[in-house]
mmCIF file of C-alpha atoms in Angstrom:
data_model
loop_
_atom_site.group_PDB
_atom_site.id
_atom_site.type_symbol
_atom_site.label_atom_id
_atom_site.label_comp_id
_atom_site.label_asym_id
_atom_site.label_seq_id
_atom_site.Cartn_x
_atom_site.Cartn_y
_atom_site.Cartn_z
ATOM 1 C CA UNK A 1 11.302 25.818 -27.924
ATOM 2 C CA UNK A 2 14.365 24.756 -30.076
ATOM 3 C CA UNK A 3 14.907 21.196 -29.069
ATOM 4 C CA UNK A 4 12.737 18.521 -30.910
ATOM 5 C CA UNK A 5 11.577 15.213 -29.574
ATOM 6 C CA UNK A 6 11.759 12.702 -31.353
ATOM 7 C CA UNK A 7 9.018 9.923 -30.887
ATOM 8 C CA UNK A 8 9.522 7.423 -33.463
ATOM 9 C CA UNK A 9 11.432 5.033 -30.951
ATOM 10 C CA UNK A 10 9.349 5.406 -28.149
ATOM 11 C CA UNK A 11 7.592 2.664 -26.815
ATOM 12 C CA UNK A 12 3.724 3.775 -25.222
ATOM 13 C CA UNK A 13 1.749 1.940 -22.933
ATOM 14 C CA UNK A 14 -1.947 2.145 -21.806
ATOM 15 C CA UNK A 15 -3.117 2.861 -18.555
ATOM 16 C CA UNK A 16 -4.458 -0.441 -18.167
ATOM 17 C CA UNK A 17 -0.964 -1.940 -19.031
ATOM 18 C CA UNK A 18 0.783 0.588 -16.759
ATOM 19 C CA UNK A 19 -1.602 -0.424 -13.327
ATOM 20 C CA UNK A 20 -0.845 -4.093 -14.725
ATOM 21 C CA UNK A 21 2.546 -3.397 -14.147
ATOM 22 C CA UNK A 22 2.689 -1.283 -11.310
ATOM 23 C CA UNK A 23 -0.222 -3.456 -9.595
ATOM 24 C CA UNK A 24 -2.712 -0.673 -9.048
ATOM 25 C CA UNK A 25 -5.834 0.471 -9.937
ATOM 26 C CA UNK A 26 -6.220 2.354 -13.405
ATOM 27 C CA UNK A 27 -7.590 5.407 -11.089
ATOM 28 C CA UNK A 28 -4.030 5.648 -9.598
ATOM 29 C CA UNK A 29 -2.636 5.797 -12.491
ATOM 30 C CA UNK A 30 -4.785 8.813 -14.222
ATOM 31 C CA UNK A 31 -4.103 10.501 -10.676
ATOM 32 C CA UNK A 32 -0.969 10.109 -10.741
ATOM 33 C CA UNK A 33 -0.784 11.511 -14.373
ATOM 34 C CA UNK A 34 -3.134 14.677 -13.533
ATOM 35 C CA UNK A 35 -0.771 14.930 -10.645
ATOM 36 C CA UNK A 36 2.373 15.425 -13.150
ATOM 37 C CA UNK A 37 3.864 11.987 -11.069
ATOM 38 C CA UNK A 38 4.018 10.373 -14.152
ATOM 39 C CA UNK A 39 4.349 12.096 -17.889
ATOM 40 C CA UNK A 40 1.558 10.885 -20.574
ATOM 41 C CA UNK A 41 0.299 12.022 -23.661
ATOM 42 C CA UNK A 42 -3.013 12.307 -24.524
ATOM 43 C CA UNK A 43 -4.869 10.590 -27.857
ATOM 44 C CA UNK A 44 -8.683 11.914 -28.069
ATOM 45 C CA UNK A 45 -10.053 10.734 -24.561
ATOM 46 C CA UNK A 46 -6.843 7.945 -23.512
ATOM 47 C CA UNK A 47 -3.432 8.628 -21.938
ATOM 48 C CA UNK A 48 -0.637 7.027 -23.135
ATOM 49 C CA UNK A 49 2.374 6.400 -20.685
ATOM 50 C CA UNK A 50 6.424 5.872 -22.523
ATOM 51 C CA UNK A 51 7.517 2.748 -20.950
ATOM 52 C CA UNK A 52 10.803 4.428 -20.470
ATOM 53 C CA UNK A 53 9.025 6.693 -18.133
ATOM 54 C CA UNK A 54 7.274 4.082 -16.142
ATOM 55 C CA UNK A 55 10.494 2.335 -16.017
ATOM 56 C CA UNK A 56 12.458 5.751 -14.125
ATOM 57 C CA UNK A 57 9.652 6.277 -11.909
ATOM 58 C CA UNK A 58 9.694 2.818 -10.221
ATOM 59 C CA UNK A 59 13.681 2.844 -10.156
ATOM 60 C CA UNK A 60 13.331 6.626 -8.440
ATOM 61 C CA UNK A 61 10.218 4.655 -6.284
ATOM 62 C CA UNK A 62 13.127 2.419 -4.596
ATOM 63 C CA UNK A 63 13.019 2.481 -0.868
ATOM 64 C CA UNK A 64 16.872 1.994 0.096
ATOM 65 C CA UNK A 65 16.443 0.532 3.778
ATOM 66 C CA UNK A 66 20.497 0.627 4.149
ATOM 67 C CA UNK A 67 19.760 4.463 4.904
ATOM 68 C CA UNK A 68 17.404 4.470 7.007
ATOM 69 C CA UNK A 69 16.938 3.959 10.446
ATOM 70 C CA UNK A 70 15.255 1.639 12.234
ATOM 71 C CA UNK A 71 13.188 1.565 15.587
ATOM 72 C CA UNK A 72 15.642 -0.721 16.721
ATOM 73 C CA UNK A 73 18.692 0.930 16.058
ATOM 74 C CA UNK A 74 18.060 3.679 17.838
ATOM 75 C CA UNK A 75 16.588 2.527 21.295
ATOM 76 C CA UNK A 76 19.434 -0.091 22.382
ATOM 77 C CA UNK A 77 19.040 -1.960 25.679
ATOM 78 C CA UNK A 78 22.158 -3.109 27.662
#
């Protein structure tokens, strides 16, 4: 691999603080790490989550409800 990361200006958080956030359980959170969901790094035995990447998944998390349908959109009475 030729491209380097560079970590210097990356801000980590713990699981703990992540579930904070995100109002889960910590267990969520390691699944959804072990599930590749959500990138982490590993120190010894803890995770360690980039903010940045906690911050993407909860934008991608969204739920736009100006595209989707409704049950009553689609059975209309008249």
């Amino acid at each position: 691999m030729t491209q380097e990361q560079n970590f210097s200006d990356v801000h980590f958080l713990t699981v703990q603080e992540v579930a904070e956030l995100m109002r889960v359980s910590k267990m969520t959170i390691y699944r959804m790490v072990h599930a590749g969901e959500l990138p982490a790094v590993r120190f010894g035995r803890s995770y360690r989550v980039p903010a940045n990447a906690v911050e993407s998944f909860l934008k991608d998390a969204v739920v736009d409800r100006t595209t989707t349908q409704g049950p009553s959109s689609s059975a209309q009475t008249g």
